[in-house]
Amino acid sequence: MSRAVARAHPNIALIKYWGKQDERLSLPATGSLSMTLDIFPTTTAVELDPRADADTLQLGGAIAGGVPLERVSRFLDLVRERAGIRTPARVISHNTVPTGAGLASSASGFAALAAAAAAAYGLSLSSAELSRLARRGSGSAARSVIPGVAVWHAGDDANSFAQSVPAPAFSMVVATVDAQQKVVSSREAMRRSVQTSPFYPAWVTSTAASLQDMLAACRAGDFTRIGELTESNALRMHATIQASWPPVRYLGAASIAIFDRVAALRAEGVETYATADAGPNVVAIARPADAAAVADALRPLAAVQVAQAGPGVRLLGDDEAAA
Amino acid sequence: MSRAVARAHPNIALIKYWGKQDERLSLPATGSLSMTLDIFPTTTAVELDPRADADTLQLGGAIAGGVPLERVSRFLDLVRERAGIRTPARVISHNTVPTGAGLASSASGFAALAAAAAAAYGLSLSSAELSRLARRGSGSAARSVIPGVAVWHAGDDANSFAQSVPAPAFSMVVATVDAQQKVVSSREAMRRSVQTSPFYPAWVTSTAASLQDMLAACRAGDFTRIGELTESNALRMHATIQASWPPVRYLGAASIAIFDRVAALRAEGVETYATADAGPNVVAIARPADAAAVADALRPLAAVQVAQAGPGVRLLGDDEAAA
């Protein structure tokens, strides 16, 4: 095969990935846990192009160069090295995630790219191998390879990949308050946390402990405990970030208003908890039966979409692959 | 003298006091630095009452019992023990600080009570001794004894008091967004931080380092550095608090809107920085020449009052003491 198309979805972490132990290998300082969503897919086609001198990238219909092309090209180098093929590729990607606003478009992007590139270059990879590969493009892409709830293990290159975790069903209400580009990229903010936040070492150890608690809560099907750990871990990540020098604040007034509304809903008996990645958007988790009520309550405050557990990355057949 | 009246003002910390090393002695885990304001005074009269069986307390014109009376009475015991007098006292206090909303009414309250009680029971105390005494009532009261910018030293009972610090003149713009009682008292939240926040140990060490930097910035008259350290330390304190289990969030949407407006003003060339105590209110610091512009900018978001460096606690003469 010299052309393949893959589709992947973003994931939202309940226990956050924040901080690398190895930048080049994209190895996280701690494990993390997420749910892959069923909304905002990225569809990516990779086609080998023997007549080209270099890789080309089309993002959302526009030719992309600069840093985005470099990142894709460096990633394709990993695939080519493994496949023993030096042919450049044409990459065409369509992303439905609002870019750079705290929802992980890079996760779905590199998960889809990993699967499409591996197939186009003739590699046959297990789910764990694909997750390891996607990790090299963008850490959290390791998790978007896996359907539903996934744990991404810390560790060395060989064993840092994501795996499925049995968990009770819950929904995510994605509240988008600001789809603009962030002032400080999460890559830069993560680096700043590692280098300057006095809370970073304790963030790493406390997150490792929370991950173990979260895995136990998932096993036990204890939604309350899952929710409490989710909200606490998110607040700790943002605490670590805002303790950096100079400080970075991702949660704006509109974000905090959603955290407050979520807390008020809990007080009213609708059990929901909030989390937020490195951006202003907030995601509420709730039991599936409560998701519509949570979405209704948040709609006056933000653009709202309800997501369920989504599929892992998959290759599209010719009939589906209009990308 | 068997009756004395004293007046003290609240103070706002630039380097925060958050966490005790000794609850009974009210010894802080680290030093802190504040400015005593020239607004929101508390005026307190203490009169020995040989015919009474017990202390009585009047707060803002109403008879107070329960915990407030117990705290006052326990504090008076310290004074009586030192004076060798067992006579109960009648305490009448008028407070102009919005109670329990993140501005330190307990600081001005116990500073005024310390000075009035010491005088009424015939103790003659130095400023350092008065600061040590006020500390036993409420930690940050140690600082309201001192005029203008004050450092409150950590240490043991003997050397944990506040002292004046030479500093450049600056103003404080107090933005009151919510004068309601807090859901979690700062006493309880402080205890929770010490016991459950994984960031608490690093908060203590990083604050000790920031205090040294702040003292150097005050000596150098470097307002920019003073402001940067102030905002960073406030964000780190709130980070420590929100990392507690269960989490506590004091900064609501309205508070964050003020932090954002302050950052926007900086970007527009008006140099101002934000801080917040354990509550939703925000205080912006600015050079005196910029204070009115900052107040104007924040007025659409909050009730605003501009404060300058205020006096330390002082006894009022009979002509002033209408309390």
XYZ file of C-alpha atoms in Angstrom, chain A residues 67-302:
236
model
C 6.986 24.334 12.039
C 3.872 22.208 11.309
C 5.522 20.689 8.216
C 8.792 20.165 10.098
C 7.009 18.312 12.909
C 5.170 16.088 10.427
C 8.318 15.458 8.421
C 10.360 14.559 11.484
C 7.600 12.181 12.489
C 7.514 10.583 9.025
C 11.282 10.091 9.325
C 10.650 7.752 12.276
C 8.218 5.736 10.160
C 10.522 5.701 7.130
C 13.481 4.631 9.221
C 11.517 1.712 10.569
C 10.125 0.791 7.121
C 13.481 1.188 5.377
C 11.878 3.440 2.765
C 13.062 6.963 1.998
C 10.224 8.112 -0.259
C 8.658 11.461 0.705
C 4.940 11.661 1.344
C 2.033 13.943 0.677
C 0.017 14.443 3.861
C -3.507 15.823 3.746
C -5.247 16.364 7.039
C -8.700 17.623 7.978
C -9.190 18.585 11.539
C -12.520 19.395 13.188
C -11.056 20.311 16.586
C -10.830 24.045 17.276
C -7.053 24.427 16.915
C -4.888 25.589 19.801
C -7.650 26.347 22.253
C -7.015 23.721 24.883
C -8.627 20.778 23.173
C -5.970 18.401 21.997
C -5.973 18.734 18.220
C -2.407 17.453 18.224
C -3.559 14.219 19.876
C -6.079 13.293 17.195
C -3.735 14.697 14.542
C -0.707 12.591 15.386
C -2.775 9.493 16.162
C -4.325 9.686 12.696
C -0.971 10.506 11.095
C 0.717 7.579 12.870
C -1.871 5.084 11.668
C -2.025 6.415 8.117
C 1.741 6.722 7.758
C 2.410 3.291 9.229
C -0.034 1.753 6.747
C 1.181 3.795 3.771
C 4.786 2.796 4.451
C 3.777 -0.828 4.902
C 4.326 -1.238 8.623
C 2.052 -3.587 10.514
C 1.893 -2.373 14.091
C 0.045 -3.598 17.165
C -2.106 -1.145 19.052
C 0.674 -0.718 21.659
C 3.286 -0.153 18.933
C 1.052 2.374 17.206
C 0.492 4.168 20.504
C 4.263 4.309 21.138
C 4.759 5.700 17.645
C 1.998 8.323 17.962
C 3.572 9.411 21.262
C 6.652 10.577 19.366
C 4.536 13.049 17.402
C 2.682 14.468 20.389
C 2.609 12.858 23.818
C -1.124 12.688 24.298
C -1.592 11.221 20.799
C -0.542 7.948 22.422
C -3.955 7.921 24.116
C -6.045 8.781 21.045
C -4.945 5.496 19.484
C -7.028 3.694 22.121
C -10.849 3.673 22.301
C -12.639 4.966 25.397
C -10.763 5.206 28.673
C -7.016 4.683 28.342
C -4.040 4.790 30.652
C -0.759 6.003 29.186
C 2.139 4.538 31.093
C 5.205 6.497 32.040
C 8.396 4.547 31.565
C 11.078 4.235 28.930
C 10.630 4.305 25.171
C 9.660 0.622 24.990
C 6.901 0.610 27.573
C 5.463 4.109 27.406
C 2.231 3.534 25.482
C -1.498 3.701 26.168
C -3.809 0.813 26.948
C -7.518 0.399 27.384
C -8.915 0.562 30.931
C -12.299 -0.870 31.919
C -14.396 1.975 33.311
C -18.023 2.848 33.933
C -19.743 4.763 31.138
C -19.747 8.517 31.481
C -20.206 11.491 29.184
C -18.148 14.586 28.620
C -19.702 17.982 28.092
C -17.170 20.077 26.217
C -17.678 23.789 26.949
C -15.783 25.936 24.479
C -15.422 29.464 25.796
C -12.652 30.668 23.529
C -11.489 29.110 20.286
C -8.689 31.618 19.774
C -5.009 30.784 19.818
C -3.426 30.630 23.253
C -0.965 33.313 24.355
C 1.493 30.722 25.635
C 1.582 27.371 23.811
C 1.152 24.293 25.972
C 4.559 23.067 24.837
C 6.181 26.273 26.163
C 4.047 26.334 29.319
C 4.922 22.704 30.051
C 8.610 23.475 29.715
C 8.204 26.527 31.949
C 6.434 24.438 34.598
C 9.214 21.858 34.595
C 11.928 24.498 34.800
C 10.428 27.173 37.066
C 7.373 25.979 38.988
C 8.328 25.208 42.601
C 5.328 22.874 42.653
C 6.400 20.727 39.712
C 8.142 17.930 41.678
C 5.097 17.561 43.952
C 2.823 17.681 40.902
C 4.643 14.642 39.521
C 4.477 12.609 42.732
C 0.895 13.575 43.581
C -0.274 12.809 40.044
C 1.344 9.384 40.154
C -0.610 8.718 43.356
C -3.854 10.094 41.887
C -3.442 7.843 38.839
C -3.350 4.764 41.057
C -6.459 6.023 42.885
C -8.146 6.689 39.538
C -7.390 3.211 38.201
C -8.906 1.742 41.359
C -11.973 3.998 40.990
C -12.400 2.916 37.347
C -12.130 -0.740 38.332
C -14.693 -0.203 41.080
C -17.035 1.713 38.736
C -17.066 4.536 41.309
C -18.131 7.601 39.323
C -18.065 9.916 42.348
C -14.457 9.059 43.074
C -13.578 9.349 39.360
C -15.120 12.821 39.328
C -13.442 14.040 42.501
C -10.036 12.839 41.335
C -10.610 14.409 37.915
C -11.427 17.863 39.250
C -8.650 17.786 41.839
C -6.047 16.740 39.290
C -7.086 19.471 36.852
C -6.918 22.134 39.559
C -3.489 20.853 40.574
C -2.232 21.043 37.000
C -3.434 24.621 36.621
C -1.967 25.397 40.044
C 1.396 24.066 38.876
C 1.189 26.175 35.729
C 0.223 29.407 37.473
C 3.069 28.912 39.959
C 5.572 29.135 37.067
C 7.773 32.165 36.578
C 6.582 34.223 34.852
C 3.097 32.924 35.734
C 0.777 31.455 33.110
C -2.973 31.516 33.681
C -5.064 29.479 31.255
C -8.373 29.589 33.126
C -10.043 32.910 32.401
C -13.121 34.405 34.013
C -15.377 32.467 31.625
C -13.617 29.202 32.530
C -14.007 29.802 36.254
C -17.678 30.628 35.748
C -18.085 27.108 34.366
C -16.229 25.518 37.279
C -18.575 27.483 39.561
C -21.669 26.372 37.647
C -20.505 22.754 37.814
C -20.033 23.071 41.588
C -23.503 24.619 41.861
C -25.001 21.732 39.867
C -23.397 19.279 42.292
C -24.908 21.188 45.198
C -28.274 20.891 43.408
C -27.870 17.120 43.132
C -26.629 16.752 39.537
C -23.331 14.969 39.960
C -20.822 16.522 37.593
C -17.154 17.501 37.810
C -14.984 19.842 35.791
C -11.605 19.531 34.161
C -9.602 21.684 31.764
C -6.533 21.138 29.641
C -3.921 23.825 29.003
C -6.392 26.367 27.664
C -9.564 28.198 28.637
C -12.082 25.518 27.714
C -13.707 23.397 30.368
C -14.998 19.844 30.131
C -17.600 18.545 32.561
C -17.986 14.845 33.155
C -21.295 13.339 34.159
C -23.148 10.065 34.123
C -24.754 9.573 30.683
C -28.238 10.111 32.161
C -27.195 13.553 33.480
C -25.267 14.777 30.451
C -28.181 16.608 28.823
C -28.995 18.454 32.067
C -25.359 19.490 32.448
C -25.206 20.623 28.825
C -28.383 22.688 29.274
C -26.958 24.331 32.395
C -23.677 25.235 30.696
C -25.152 26.402 27.392
C -25.721 30.000 28.585
C -21.996 30.176 29.404
C -20.294 28.495 26.456
